[in-house]
Short mmCIF file of C-alpha atoms in Angstrom, two decimals:
data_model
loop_
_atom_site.label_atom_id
_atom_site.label_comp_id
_atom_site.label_asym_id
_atom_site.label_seq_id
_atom_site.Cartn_x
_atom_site.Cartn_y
_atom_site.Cartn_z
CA UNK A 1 50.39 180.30 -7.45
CA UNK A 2 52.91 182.59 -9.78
CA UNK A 3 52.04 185.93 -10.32
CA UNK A 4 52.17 187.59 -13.69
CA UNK A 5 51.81 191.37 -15.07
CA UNK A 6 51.68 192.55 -18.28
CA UNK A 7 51.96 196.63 -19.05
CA UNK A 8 51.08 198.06 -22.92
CA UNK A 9 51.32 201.96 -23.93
CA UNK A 10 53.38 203.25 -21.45
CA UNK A 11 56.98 204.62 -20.87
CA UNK A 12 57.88 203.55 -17.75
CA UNK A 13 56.68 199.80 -18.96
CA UNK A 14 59.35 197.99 -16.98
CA UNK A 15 59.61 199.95 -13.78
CA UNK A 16 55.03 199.80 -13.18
CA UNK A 17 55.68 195.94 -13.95
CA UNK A 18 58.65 195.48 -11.02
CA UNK A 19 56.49 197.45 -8.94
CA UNK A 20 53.34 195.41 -9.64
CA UNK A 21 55.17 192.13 -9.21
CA UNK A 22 56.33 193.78 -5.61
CA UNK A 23 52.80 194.29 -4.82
CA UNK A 24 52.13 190.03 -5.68
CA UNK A 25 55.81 188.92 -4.07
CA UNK A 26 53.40 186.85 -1.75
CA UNK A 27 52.56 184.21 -5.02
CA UNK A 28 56.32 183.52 -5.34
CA UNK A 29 59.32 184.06 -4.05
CA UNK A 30 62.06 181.88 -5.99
CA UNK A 31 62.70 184.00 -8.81
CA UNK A 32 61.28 186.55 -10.71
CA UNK A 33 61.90 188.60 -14.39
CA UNK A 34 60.66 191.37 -16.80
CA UNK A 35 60.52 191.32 -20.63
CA UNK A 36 60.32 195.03 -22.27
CA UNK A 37 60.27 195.33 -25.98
CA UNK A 38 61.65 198.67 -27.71
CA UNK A 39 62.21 198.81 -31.05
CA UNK A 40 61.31 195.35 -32.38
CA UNK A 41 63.76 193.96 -29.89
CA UNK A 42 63.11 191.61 -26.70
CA UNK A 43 64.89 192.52 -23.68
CA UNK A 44 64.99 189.95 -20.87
CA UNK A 45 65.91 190.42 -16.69
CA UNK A 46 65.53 187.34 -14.74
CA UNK A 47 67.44 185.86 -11.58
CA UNK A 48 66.44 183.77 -8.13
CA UNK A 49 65.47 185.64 -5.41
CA UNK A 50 62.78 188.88 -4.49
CA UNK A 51 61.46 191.90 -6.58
CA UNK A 52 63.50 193.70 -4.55
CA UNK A 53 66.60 192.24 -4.74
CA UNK A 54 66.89 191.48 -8.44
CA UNK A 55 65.10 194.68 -9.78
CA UNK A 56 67.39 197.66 -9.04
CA UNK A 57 67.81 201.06 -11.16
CA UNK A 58 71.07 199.77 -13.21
CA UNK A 59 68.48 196.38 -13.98
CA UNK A 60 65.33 198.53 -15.03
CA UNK A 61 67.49 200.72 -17.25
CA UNK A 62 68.34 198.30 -19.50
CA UNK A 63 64.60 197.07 -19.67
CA UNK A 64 63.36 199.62 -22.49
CA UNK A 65 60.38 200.27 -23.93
CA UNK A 66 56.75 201.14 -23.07
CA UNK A 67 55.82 197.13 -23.07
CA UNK A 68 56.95 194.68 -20.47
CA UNK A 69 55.76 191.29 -18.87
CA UNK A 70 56.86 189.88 -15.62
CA UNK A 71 56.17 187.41 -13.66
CA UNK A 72 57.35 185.72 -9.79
CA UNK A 73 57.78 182.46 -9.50
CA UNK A 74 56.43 179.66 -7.13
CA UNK A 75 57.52 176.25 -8.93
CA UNK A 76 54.79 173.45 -9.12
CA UNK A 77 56.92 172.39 -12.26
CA UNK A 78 60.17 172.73 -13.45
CA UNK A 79 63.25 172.86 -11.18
CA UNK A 80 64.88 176.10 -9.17
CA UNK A 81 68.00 176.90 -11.60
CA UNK A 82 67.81 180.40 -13.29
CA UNK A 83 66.92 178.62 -16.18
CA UNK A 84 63.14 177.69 -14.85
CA UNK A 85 62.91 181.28 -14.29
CA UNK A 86 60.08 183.10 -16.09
CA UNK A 87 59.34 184.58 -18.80
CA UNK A 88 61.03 181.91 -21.51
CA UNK A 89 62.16 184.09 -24.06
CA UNK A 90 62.93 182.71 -27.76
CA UNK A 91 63.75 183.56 -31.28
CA UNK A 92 61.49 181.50 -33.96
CA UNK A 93 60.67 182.77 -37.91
CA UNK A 94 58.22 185.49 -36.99
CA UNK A 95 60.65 187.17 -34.57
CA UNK A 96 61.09 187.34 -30.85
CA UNK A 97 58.58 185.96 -28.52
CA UNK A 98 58.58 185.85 -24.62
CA UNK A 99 55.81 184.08 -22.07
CA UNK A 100 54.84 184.66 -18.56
CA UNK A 101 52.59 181.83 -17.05
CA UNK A 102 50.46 181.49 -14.39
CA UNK A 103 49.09 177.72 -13.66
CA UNK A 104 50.17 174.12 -14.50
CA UNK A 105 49.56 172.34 -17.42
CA UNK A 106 48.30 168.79 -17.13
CA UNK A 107 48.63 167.28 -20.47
CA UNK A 108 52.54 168.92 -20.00
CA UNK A 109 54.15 165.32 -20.53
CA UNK A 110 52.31 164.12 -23.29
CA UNK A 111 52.68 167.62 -25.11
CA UNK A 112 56.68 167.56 -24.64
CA UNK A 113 57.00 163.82 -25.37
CA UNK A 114 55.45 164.55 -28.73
CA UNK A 115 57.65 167.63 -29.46
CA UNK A 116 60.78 165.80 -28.62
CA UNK A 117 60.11 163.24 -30.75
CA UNK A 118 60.00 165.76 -33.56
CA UNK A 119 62.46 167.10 -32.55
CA UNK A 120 62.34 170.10 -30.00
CA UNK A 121 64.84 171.08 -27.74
CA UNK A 122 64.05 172.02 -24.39
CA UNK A 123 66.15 174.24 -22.36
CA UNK A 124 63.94 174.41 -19.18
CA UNK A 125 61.52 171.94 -16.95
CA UNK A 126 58.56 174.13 -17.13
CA UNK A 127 55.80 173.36 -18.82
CA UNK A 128 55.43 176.87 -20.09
CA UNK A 129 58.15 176.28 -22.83
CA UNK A 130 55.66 173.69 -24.46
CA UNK A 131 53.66 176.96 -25.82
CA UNK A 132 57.14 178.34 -27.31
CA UNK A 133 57.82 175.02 -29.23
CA UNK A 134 53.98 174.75 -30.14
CA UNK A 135 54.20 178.03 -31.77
CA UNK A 136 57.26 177.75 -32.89
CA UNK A 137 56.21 174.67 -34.60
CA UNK A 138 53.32 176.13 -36.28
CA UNK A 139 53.39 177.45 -40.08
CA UNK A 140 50.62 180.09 -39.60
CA UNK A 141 51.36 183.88 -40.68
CA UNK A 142 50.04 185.39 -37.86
CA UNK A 143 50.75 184.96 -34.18
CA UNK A 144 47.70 185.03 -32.97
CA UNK A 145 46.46 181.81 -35.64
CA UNK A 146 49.50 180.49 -34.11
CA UNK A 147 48.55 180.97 -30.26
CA UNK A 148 44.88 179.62 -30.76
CA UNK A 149 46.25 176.64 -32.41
CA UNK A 150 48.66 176.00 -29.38
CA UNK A 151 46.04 176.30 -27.12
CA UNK A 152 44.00 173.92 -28.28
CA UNK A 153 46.53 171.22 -27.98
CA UNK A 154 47.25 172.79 -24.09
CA UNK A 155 44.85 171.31 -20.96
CA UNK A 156 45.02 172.52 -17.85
CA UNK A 157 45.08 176.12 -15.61
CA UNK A 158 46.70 178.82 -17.09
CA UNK A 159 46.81 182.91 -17.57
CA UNK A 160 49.64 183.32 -20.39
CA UNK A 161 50.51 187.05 -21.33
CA UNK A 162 52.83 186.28 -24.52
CA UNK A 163 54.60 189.02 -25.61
CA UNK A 164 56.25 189.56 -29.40
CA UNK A 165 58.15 192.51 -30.57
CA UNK A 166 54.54 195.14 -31.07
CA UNK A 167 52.07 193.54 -29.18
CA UNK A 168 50.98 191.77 -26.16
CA UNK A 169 48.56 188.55 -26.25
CA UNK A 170 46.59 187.69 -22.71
CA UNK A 171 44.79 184.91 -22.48
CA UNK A 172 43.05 182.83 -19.24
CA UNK A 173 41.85 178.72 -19.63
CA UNK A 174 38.03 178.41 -20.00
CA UNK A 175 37.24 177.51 -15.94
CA UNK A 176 39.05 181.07 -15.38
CA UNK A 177 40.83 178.78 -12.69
CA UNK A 178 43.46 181.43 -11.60
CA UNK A 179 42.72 185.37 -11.41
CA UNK A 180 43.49 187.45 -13.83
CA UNK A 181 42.56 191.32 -13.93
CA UNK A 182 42.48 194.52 -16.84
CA UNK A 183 43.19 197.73 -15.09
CA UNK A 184 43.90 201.66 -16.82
CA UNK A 185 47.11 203.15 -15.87
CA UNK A 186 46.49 206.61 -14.90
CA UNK A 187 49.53 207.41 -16.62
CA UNK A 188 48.61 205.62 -20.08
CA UNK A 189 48.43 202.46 -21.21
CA UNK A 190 47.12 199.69 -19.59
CA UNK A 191 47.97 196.68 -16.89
CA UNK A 192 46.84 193.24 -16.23
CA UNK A 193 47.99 191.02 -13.52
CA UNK A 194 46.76 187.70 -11.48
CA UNK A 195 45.96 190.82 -8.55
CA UNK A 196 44.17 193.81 -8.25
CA UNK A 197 46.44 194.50 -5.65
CA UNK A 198 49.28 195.54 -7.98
CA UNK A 199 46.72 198.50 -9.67
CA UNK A 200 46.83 200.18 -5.96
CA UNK A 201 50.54 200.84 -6.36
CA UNK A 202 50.90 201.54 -10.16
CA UNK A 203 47.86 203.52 -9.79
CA UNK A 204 45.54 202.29 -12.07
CA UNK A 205 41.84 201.97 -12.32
CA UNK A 206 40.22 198.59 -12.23
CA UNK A 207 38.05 197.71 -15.84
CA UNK A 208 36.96 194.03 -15.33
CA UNK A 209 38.44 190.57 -15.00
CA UNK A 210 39.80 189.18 -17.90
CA UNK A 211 36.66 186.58 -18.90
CA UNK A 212 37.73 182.66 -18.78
CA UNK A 213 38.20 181.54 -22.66
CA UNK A 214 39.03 184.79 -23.58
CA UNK A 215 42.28 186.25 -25.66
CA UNK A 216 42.88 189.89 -25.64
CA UNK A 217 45.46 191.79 -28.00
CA UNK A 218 47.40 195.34 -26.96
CA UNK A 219 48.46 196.63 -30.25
CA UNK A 220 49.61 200.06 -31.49
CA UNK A 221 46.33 199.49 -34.25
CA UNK A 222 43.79 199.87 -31.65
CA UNK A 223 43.57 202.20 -28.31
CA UNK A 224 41.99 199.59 -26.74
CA UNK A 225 42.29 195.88 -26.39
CA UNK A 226 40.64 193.70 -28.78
CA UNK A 227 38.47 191.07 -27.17
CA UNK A 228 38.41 187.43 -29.05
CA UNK A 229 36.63 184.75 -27.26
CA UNK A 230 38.74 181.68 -27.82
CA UNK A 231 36.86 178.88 -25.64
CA UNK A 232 32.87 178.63 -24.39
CA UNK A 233 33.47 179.56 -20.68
CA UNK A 234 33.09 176.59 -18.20
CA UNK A 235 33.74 179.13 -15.11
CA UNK A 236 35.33 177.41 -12.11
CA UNK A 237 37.91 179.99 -9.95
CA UNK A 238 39.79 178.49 -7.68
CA UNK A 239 38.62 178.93 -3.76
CA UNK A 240 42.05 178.40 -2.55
CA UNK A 241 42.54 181.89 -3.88
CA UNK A 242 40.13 183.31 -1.14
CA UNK A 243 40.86 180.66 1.50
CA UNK A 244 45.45 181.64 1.59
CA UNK A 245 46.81 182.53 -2.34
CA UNK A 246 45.09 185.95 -2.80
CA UNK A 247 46.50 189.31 -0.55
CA UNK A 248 43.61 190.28 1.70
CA UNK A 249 43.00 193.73 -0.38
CA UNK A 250 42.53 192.20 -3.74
CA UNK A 251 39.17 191.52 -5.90
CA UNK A 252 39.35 188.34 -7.06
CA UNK A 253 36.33 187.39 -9.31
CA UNK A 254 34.63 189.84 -7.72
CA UNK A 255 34.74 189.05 -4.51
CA UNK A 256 36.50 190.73 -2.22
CA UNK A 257 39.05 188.57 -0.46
CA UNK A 258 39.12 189.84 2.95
CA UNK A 259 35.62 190.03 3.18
CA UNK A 260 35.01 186.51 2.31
CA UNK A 261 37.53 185.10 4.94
CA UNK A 262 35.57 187.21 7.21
CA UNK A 263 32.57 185.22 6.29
CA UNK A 264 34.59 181.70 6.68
CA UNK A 265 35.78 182.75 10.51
CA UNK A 266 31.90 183.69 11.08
CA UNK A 267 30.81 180.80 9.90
CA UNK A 268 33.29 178.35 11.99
CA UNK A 269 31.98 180.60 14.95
CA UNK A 270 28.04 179.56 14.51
CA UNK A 271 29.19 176.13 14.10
CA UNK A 272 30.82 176.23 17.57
CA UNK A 273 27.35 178.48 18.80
CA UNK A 274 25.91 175.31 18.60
CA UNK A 275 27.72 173.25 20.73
CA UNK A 276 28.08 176.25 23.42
CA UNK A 277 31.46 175.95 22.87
CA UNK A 278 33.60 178.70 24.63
CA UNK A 279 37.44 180.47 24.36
CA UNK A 280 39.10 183.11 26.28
CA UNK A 281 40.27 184.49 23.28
CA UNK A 282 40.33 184.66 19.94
CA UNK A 283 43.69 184.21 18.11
CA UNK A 284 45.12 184.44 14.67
CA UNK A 285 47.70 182.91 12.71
CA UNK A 286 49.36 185.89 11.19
CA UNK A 287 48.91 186.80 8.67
CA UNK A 288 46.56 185.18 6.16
CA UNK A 289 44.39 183.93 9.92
CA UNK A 290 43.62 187.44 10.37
CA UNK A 291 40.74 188.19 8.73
CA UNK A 292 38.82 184.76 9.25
CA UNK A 293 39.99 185.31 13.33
CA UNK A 294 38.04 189.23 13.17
CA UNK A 295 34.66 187.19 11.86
CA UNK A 296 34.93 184.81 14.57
CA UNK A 297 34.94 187.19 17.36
CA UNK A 298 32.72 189.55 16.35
CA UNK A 299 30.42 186.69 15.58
CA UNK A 300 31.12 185.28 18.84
CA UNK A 301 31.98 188.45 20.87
CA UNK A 302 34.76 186.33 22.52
CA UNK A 303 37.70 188.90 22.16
CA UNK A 304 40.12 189.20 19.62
CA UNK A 305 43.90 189.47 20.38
CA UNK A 306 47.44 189.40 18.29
CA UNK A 307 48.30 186.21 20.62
CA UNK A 308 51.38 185.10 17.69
CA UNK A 309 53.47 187.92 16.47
CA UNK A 310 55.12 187.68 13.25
CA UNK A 311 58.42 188.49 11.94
CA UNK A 312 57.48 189.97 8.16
CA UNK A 313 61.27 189.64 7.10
CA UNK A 314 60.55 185.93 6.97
CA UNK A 315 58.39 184.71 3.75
CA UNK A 316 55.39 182.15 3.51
CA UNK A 317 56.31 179.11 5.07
CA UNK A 318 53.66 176.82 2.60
CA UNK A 319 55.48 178.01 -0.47
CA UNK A 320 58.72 177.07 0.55
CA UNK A 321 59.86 174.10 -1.49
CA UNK A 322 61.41 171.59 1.16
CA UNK A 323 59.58 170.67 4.42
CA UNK A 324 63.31 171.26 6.28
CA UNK A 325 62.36 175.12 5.31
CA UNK A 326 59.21 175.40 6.12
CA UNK A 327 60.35 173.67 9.46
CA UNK A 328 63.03 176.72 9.87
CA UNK A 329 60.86 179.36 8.89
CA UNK A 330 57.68 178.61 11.14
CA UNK A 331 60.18 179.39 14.14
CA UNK A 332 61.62 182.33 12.76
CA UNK A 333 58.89 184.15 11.92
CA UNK A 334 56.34 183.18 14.33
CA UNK A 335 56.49 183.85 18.29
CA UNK A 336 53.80 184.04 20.90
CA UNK A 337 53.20 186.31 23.32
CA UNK A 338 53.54 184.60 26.51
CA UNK A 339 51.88 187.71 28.70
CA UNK A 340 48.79 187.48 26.80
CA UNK A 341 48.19 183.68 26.51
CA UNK A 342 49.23 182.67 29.74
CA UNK A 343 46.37 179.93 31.68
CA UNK A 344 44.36 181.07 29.05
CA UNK A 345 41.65 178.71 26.98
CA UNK A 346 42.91 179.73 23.27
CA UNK A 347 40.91 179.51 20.08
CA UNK A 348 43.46 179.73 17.25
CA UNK A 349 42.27 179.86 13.65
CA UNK A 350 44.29 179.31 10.71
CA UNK A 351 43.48 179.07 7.31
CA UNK A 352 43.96 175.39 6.31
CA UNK A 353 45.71 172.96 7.79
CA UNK A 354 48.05 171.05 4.48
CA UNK A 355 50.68 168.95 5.79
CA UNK A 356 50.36 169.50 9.48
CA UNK A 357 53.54 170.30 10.77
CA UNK A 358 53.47 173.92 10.98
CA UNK A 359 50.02 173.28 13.16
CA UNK A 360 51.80 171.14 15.26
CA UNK A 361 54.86 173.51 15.97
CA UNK A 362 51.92 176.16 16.29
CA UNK A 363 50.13 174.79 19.50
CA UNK A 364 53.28 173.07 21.21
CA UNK A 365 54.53 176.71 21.01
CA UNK A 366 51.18 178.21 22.45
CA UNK A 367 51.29 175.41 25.12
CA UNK A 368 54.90 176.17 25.75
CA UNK A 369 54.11 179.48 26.43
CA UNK A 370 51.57 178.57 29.02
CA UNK A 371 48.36 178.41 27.49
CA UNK A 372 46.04 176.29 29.48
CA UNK A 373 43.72 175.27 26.24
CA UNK A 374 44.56 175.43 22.80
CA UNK A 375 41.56 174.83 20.34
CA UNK A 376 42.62 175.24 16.67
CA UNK A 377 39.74 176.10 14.01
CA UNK A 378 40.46 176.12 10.17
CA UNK A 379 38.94 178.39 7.85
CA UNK A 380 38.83 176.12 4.88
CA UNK A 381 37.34 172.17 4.40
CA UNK A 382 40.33 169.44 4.81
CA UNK A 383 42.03 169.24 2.40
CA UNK A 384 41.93 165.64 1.17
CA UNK A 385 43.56 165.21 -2.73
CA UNK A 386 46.47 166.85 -3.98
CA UNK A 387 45.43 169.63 -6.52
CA UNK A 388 47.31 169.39 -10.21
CA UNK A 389 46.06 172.97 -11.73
CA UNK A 390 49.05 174.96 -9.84
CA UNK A 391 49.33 174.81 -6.10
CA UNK A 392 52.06 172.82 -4.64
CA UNK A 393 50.62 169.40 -2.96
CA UNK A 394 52.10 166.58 -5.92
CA UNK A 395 51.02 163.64 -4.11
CA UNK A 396 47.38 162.75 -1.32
CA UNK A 397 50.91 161.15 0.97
CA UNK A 398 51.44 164.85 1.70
CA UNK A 399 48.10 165.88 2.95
CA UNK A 400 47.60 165.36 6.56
CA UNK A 401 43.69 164.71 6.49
CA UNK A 402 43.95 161.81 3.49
CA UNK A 403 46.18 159.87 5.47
CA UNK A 404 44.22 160.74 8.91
CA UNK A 405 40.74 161.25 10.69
CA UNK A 406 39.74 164.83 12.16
CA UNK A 407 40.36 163.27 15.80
CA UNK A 408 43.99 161.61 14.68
CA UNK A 409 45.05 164.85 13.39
CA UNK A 410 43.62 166.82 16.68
CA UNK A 411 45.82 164.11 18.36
CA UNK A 412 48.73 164.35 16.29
CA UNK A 413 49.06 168.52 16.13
CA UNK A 414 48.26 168.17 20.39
CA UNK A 415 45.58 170.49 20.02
CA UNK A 416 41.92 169.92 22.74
CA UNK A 417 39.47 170.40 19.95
CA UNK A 418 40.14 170.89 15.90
CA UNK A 419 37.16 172.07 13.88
CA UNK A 420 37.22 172.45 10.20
CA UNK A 421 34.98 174.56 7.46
CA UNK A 422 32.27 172.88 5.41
CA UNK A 423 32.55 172.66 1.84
CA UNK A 424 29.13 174.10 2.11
CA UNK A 425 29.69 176.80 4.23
CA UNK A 426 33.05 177.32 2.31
CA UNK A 427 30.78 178.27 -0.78
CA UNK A 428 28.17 180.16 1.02
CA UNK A 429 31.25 182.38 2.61
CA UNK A 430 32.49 183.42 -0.92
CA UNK A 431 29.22 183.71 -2.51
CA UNK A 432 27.39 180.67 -3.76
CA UNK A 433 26.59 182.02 -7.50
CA UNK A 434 29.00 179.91 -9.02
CA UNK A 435 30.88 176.85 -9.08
CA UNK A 436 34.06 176.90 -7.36
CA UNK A 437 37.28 174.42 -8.15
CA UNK A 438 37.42 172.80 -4.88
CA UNK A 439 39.52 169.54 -5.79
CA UNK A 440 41.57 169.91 -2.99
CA UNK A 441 38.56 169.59 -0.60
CA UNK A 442 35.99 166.91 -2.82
CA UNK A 443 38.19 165.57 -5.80
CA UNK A 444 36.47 166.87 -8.21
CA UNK A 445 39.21 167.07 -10.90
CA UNK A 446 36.96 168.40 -13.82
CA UNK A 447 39.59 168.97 -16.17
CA UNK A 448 40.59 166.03 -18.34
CA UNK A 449 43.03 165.37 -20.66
#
């Protein structure tokens, strides 16, 4: 769920990569950093907390150069102490190196048992400092022998940008599980980051996604990035990208994300056609509800109203890393608006339902408020097994809808009717001309070790 940037061939280097990782604060909010190189030196910015608060003037200054990577961080591994912060910076015999990673790594264990027992030292929990030690570790002359070789001892999701003292290095796994984009900087040089969001503010120009399997090097040789394909593609993105990760106004894949949660609220709507079912209104949960909510009632033509309001000072409760937070947060930043909902049947549609709490506080709050019916529809399949390639749900004990029927969680989140997505129609809504990773909804954990 991180987010990562990378900027080559231009001045401001540091400053477009804050910016751009203020554009993706949504994929993580514990911590965040920027690597610039200038001069054949590293220089590294990294601290818990926003874009916003870590990334002043005095911070940027010191971050020279017309190369930087940054990245935001939203732990699935690795603990909250500056230290797990990203990118892992290191000095090894070709020089200076520093990683940003996007992903998780399931073969992590194995990998760092191995190392340790030859004798690495590891200064973090993430398993993004395996690549550091596996290149480290490596007797090849060039960097880039060195990166292919780590990567084919390294299983799981990932985007890396690695950065040395001259060039950059991008590369995303073979399934292409998370996004990752190439854009033009208007102002030279170019960008890539997990979001085409982040071009919109730096103003650059979308070129293509970055292709899964594929390594591409920024170097002062070449005006443009060289292309090397380092694995046969086995393309599987991830649909929880389109379901909640991705901001509404990105191209992920593309597909654009807000018009394929459209597509999933339009869908749940014809399901409910069929079984005459019928609301006074159609409600969101802000903010990633929103779009899914619009498809419903214009499919249905049952009206659409801002029933929940939402605080945006407050963060995303579902990437918060203790359930005591996410407890705190849903009632700061959500609050309904008793004049609208009032002896009113409700249809509320949010877009998954993961642990079931924050549902639950949802319609006892709607109820509280006086709505005579609250029927809660979810834009997304149930989400049944805990996903391992980067999204925060370690164990199935977690997930509401392993341990519980559709009717027992209807029961348990006091709502009068629950409906959920199809996998099927979950496909057809973002565009069923691929295959989509969808362990979270059938299992289906095609990566092995």
């Amino acid at each position: 769920m991180c987010a990562i940037v990378g900027i080559y061939g231009n001045e401001n280097a540091a400053r477009l990569a804050s910016l751009a990782l203020f554009s993706m604060q949504h994929r993580g909010q514990e911590a965040t950093g920027i690597s610039s190189s200038c001069n054949g030196k590293i220089y590294t910015k990294k601290d818990r907390g926003l874009v916003s608060e870590v990334f002043d003037d005095e911070a940027l200054s010191h971050l020279r150069g017309n190369m930087a990577i940054g990245h935001n961080r939203y732990s699935t591994a690795g603990g909250d102490s500056v230290l797990d912060a990203q990118p892992v910076f290191a000095k090894y015999k070709l020089g200076e190196i520093s990683i940003v990673h996007n992903g998780n790594l399931i073969n992590k264990n194995e990998v760092r048992k191995e190392l340790i027992d030859n004798g690495a030292i590891f200064q973090t929990g993430m398993d993004t400092e395996n690549l550091i030690h596996l290149i480290a570790k490596n007797t090849k002359d060039r960097l880039r022998d060195r990166i292919k070789e780590a990567l084919n001892k390294t299983i799981g999701a990932y985007c890396f940008i690695i950065q040395s003292r001259s060039k950059q290095f991008v590369i995303r796994d073979r399934y292409g599980i998370r996004p990752l984009s190439l854009g033009k900087l208007k102002t030279g040089g170019y960008i890539v980051s997990s979001e085409t969001c982040a071009f919109d503010l730096v103003d650059a120009e979308f070129i293509r996604d970055v292709r899964p399997g594929e390594m591409l090097i920024f170097s002062e040789k070449s005006d443009e990035p060289e292309s090397i394909q380092l694995f046969e593609p086995e393309y599987r993105p991830c649909a929880f990208e389109y379901v909640y990760f991705a901001r509404p106004d990105s191209m992920i894949d593309g597909k654009n994300v807000y018009q394929t949660r459209q597509n999933m609220g339009k869908a749940l709507a014809k399901n409910d056609a069929q079984k005459n079912f019928k609301a006074d209104i159609v409600i969101p949960v802000p903010d990633s509800g929103v779009p899914a909510a619009l498809g419903y009632a214009r499919q249905s033509n049952i009206p659409f109203e801002l029933g929940i309001i939402r605080n945006h000072y407050v963060g995303r409760t579902f990437i918060e890393p203790t359930q005591e937070m996410r407890n705190i947060k849903v009632k700061m930043k959500l609050s309904p608006m008793k004049s609208l909902i009032e002896g009113k049947s409700l249809l509320v549609i949010d877009d998954s339902i993961v642990r079931g709490t924050t549902s639950k506080r949802i319609v006892k709050m709607l109820k509280d408020a006086g709505a005579k019916e609250v029927h809660f529809r979810v834009a997304s399949p149930e989400i049944k097994y805990p996903c391992y390639y980067g999204i925060d749900t370690p164990t199935q004990e977690e997930l509401i809808s392993h341990r519980m029927t559709k009717d027992e969680i209807c029961e348990y989140i006091q709502a009068d009717s629950l409906e959920y997505l199809s996998i099927e129609d979950l496909k057809n809504s973002i565009g069923n001309d691929r295959n989509y990773a969808l362990e979270s909804f059938d299992g289906d954990y095609f990566v092995k070790k």
